[in-house]
Short mmCIF file of C-alpha atoms in Angstrom, two decimals:
data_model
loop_
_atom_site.label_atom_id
_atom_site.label_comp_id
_atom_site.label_asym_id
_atom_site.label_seq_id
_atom_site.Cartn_x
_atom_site.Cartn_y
_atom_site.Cartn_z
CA UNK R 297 119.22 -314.89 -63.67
CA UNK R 298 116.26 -313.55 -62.17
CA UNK R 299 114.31 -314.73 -65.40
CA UNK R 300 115.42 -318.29 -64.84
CA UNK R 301 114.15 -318.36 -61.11
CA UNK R 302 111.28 -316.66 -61.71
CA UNK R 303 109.95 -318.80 -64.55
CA UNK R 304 112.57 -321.65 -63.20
CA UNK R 305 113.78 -321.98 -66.65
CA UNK R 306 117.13 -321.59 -67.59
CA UNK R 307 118.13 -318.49 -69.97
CA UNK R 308 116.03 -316.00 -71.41
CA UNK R 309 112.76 -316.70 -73.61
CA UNK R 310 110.29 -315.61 -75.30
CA UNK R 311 107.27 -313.77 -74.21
CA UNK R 312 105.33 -315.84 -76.08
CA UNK R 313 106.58 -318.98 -75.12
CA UNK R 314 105.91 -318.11 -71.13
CA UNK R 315 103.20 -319.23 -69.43
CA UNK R 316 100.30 -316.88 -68.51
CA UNK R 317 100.22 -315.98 -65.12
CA UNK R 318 97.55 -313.55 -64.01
CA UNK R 319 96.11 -312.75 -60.51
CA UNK R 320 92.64 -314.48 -59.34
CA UNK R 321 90.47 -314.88 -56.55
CA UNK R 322 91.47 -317.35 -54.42
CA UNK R 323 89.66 -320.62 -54.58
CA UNK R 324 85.88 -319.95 -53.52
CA UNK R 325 86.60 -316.41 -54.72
CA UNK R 326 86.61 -313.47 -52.39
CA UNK R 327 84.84 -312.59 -48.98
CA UNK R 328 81.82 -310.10 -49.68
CA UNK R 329 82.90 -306.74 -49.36
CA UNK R 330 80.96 -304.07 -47.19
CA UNK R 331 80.08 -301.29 -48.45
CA UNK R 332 76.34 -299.94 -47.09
CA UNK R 333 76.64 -297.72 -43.29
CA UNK R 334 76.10 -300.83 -40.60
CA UNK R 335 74.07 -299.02 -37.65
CA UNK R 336 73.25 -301.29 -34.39
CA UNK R 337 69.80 -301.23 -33.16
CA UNK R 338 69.92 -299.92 -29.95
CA UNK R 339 66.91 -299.76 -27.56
CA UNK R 340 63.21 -300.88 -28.34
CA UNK R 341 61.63 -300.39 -31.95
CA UNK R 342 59.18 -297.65 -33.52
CA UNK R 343 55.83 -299.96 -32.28
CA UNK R 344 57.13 -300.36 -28.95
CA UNK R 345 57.71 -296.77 -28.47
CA UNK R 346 54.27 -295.64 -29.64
CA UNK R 347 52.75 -298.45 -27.88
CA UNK R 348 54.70 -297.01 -23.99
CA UNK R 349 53.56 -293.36 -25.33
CA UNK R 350 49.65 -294.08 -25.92
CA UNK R 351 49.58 -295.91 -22.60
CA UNK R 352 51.46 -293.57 -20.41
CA UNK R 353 48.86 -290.72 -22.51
CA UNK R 354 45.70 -293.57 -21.60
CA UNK R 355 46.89 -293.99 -17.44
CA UNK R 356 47.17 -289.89 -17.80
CA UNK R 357 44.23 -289.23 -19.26
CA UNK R 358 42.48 -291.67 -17.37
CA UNK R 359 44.16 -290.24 -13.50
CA UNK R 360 42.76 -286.51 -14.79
CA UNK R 361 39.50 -287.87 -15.46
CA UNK R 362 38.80 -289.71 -11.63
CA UNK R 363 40.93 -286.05 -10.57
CA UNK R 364 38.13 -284.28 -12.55
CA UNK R 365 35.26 -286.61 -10.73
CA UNK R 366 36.79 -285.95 -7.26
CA UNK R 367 37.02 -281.98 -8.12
CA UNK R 368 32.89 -281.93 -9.00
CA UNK R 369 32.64 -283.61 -5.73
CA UNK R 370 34.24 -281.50 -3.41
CA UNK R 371 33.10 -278.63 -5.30
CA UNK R 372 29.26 -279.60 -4.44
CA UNK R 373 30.26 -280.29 -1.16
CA UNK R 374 31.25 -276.79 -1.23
CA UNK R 375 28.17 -275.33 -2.51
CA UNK R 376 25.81 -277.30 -0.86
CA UNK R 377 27.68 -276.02 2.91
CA UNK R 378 27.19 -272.81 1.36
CA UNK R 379 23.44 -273.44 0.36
CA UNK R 380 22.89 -274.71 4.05
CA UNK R 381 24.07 -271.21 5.91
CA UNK R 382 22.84 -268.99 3.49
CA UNK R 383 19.50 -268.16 5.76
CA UNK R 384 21.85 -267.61 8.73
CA UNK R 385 24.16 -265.57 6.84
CA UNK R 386 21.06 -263.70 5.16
CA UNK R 387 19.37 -263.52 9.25
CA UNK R 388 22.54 -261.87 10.00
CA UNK R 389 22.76 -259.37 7.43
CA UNK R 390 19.26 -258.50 7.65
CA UNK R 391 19.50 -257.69 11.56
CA UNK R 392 22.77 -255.44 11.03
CA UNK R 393 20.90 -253.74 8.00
CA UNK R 394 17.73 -253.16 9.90
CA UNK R 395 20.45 -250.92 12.88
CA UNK R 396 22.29 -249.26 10.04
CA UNK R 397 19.08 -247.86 8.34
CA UNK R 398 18.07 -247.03 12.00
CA UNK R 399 21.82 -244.82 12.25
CA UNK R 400 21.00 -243.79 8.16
CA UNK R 401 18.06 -242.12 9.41
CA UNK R 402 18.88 -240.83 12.52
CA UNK R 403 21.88 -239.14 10.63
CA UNK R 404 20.11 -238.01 7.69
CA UNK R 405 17.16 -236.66 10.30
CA UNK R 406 20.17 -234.51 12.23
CA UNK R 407 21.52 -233.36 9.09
CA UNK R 408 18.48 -232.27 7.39
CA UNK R 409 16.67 -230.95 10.53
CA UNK R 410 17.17 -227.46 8.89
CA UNK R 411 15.60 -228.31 5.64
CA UNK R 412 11.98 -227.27 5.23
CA UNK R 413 9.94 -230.10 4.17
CA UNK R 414 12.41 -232.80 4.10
CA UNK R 415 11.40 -236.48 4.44
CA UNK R 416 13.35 -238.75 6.05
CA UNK R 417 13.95 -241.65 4.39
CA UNK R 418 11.98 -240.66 1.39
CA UNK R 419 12.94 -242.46 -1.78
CA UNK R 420 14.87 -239.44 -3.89
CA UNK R 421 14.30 -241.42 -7.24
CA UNK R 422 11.11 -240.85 -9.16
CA UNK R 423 11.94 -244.36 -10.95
CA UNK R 424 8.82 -245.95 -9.44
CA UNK R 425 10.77 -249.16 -9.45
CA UNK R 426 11.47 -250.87 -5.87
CA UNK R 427 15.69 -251.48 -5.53
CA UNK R 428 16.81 -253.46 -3.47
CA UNK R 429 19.11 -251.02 -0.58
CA UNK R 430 22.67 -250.69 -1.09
CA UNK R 431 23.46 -252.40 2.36
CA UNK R 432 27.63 -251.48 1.25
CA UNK R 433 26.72 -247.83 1.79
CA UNK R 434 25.13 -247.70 5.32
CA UNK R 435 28.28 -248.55 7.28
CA UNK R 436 30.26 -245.77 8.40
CA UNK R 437 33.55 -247.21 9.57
CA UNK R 438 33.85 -248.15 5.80
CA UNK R 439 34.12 -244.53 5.20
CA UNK R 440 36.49 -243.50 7.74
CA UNK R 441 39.15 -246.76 6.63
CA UNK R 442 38.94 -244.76 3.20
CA UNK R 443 39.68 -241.38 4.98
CA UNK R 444 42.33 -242.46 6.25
CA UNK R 445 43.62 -244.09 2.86
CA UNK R 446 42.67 -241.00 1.23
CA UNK R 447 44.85 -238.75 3.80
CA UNK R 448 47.79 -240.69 4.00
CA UNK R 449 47.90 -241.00 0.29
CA UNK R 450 48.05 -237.17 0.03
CA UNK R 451 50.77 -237.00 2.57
CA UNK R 452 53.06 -239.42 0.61
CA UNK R 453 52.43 -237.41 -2.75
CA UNK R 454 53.11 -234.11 -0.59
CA UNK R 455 56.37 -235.94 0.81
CA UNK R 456 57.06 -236.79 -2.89
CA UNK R 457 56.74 -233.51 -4.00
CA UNK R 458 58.98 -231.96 -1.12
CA UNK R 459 61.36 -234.81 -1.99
CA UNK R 460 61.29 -233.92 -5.51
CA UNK R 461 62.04 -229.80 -4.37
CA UNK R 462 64.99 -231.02 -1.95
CA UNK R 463 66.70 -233.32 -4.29
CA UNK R 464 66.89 -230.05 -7.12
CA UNK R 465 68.40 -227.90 -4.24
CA UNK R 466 71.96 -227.54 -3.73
CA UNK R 467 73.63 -229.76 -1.01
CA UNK R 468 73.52 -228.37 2.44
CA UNK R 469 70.89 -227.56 5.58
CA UNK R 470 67.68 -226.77 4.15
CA UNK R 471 64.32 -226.31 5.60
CA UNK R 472 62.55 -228.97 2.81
CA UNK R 473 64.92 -231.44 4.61
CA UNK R 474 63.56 -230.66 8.04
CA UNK R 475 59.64 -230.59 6.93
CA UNK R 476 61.00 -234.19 5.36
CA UNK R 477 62.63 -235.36 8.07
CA UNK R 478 60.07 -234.55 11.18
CA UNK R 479 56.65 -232.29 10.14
CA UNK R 480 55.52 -235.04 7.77
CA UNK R 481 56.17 -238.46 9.76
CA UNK R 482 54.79 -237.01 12.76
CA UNK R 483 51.50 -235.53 10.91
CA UNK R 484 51.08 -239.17 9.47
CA UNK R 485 51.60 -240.80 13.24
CA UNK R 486 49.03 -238.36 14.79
CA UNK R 487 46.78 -238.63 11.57
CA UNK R 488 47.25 -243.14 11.87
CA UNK R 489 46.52 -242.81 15.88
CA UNK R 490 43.32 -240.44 15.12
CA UNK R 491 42.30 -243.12 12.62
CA UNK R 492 42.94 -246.06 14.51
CA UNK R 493 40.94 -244.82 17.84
CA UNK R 494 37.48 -243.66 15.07
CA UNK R 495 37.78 -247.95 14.03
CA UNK R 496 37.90 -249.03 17.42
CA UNK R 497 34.73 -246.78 18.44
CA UNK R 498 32.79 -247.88 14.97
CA UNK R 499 33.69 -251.60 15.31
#
């Protein structure tokens, strides 16, 4: 029965004597079939990008070089300011050199006064070469600010120490702790006040 609708003949035949029936395309065959990754394009190409990046690089390079220009300016400004005082500056340094030799050798006079044949102010070098004074040297309060540097860094290694010795003892009153506590503040405040009244008389 099934035969006879399929092949809408009646009864059973032959499988030679049926038609051939075999799948196809369908007429104008079949739609092209995708096979390859399909990727949009999104955003601007390769050339456009390298084209944005050597510009933005050109404007760059170009804004460092006028920065660059303005720099050399104000630098020669600079110097050239400097260039103008430098014989006031030099005036000024001379005039406080020419007092602090005059204190050198007043000191150095007083100090040697008990030295037989000592020149004052004689040159101690047997160089024979003329140097030019080492101005740095002849100015006394520069001395006494590192003094005072000198002292109070001995009193913080001595506080360190004592530190050291208090923190080994066992817990409890101890006389480190007191020396700790008051000696050493107050020789640094008396020491600091000492110090600060020898500036004000140098300066």
């Amino acid at each position: 029965m099934t035969e006879a609708l399929v092949r809408k003949k009646p009864g059973m035949a032959s499988v030679k004597d049926m038609p051939i029936l075999q799948d196809g395309p369908p007429p104008g065959g079949f739609a092209p079939v995708r096979y390859a990754r399909r990727i949009p394009t999104k955003g601007p190409s390769a050339v456009a990008i390298f084209l944005a990046a050597f510009g933005t690089f050109a404007w760059g390079m170009y804004q460092v070089g006028k920065g660059n220009k303005i720099r050399r300016e104000l630098k020669e400004e600079k110097y050239a300011a400097r260039r103008a005082i430098l014989p006031m500056l030099q005036a000024e340094e001379d005039e406080r050199f020419v007092g602090e030799w005059k204190k050198y050798l007043e000191e150095e006079a007083r100090i040697m006064k008990d030295v037989p044949g000592w020149k004052v102010g004689e040159n101690v070098y047997n160089s024979g070469k003329w140097m030019p004074p080492a101005t740095g040297e002849l100015r006394p309060e520069v001395w006494r600010d590192l003094g005072f540097l000198l002292t109070f860094a001995s009193l913080v290694e001595i506080q360190s120490r004592y530190a050291s010795v208090r923190d080994a003892e066992p817990p409890g009153f101890s006389y480190w702790h007191l020396v700790d506590v008051a000696l050493i503040p107050l020789i640094v405040l008396v020491l600091k006040s000492y110090w600060e009244v020898q500036l004000v008389e140098a300066y």
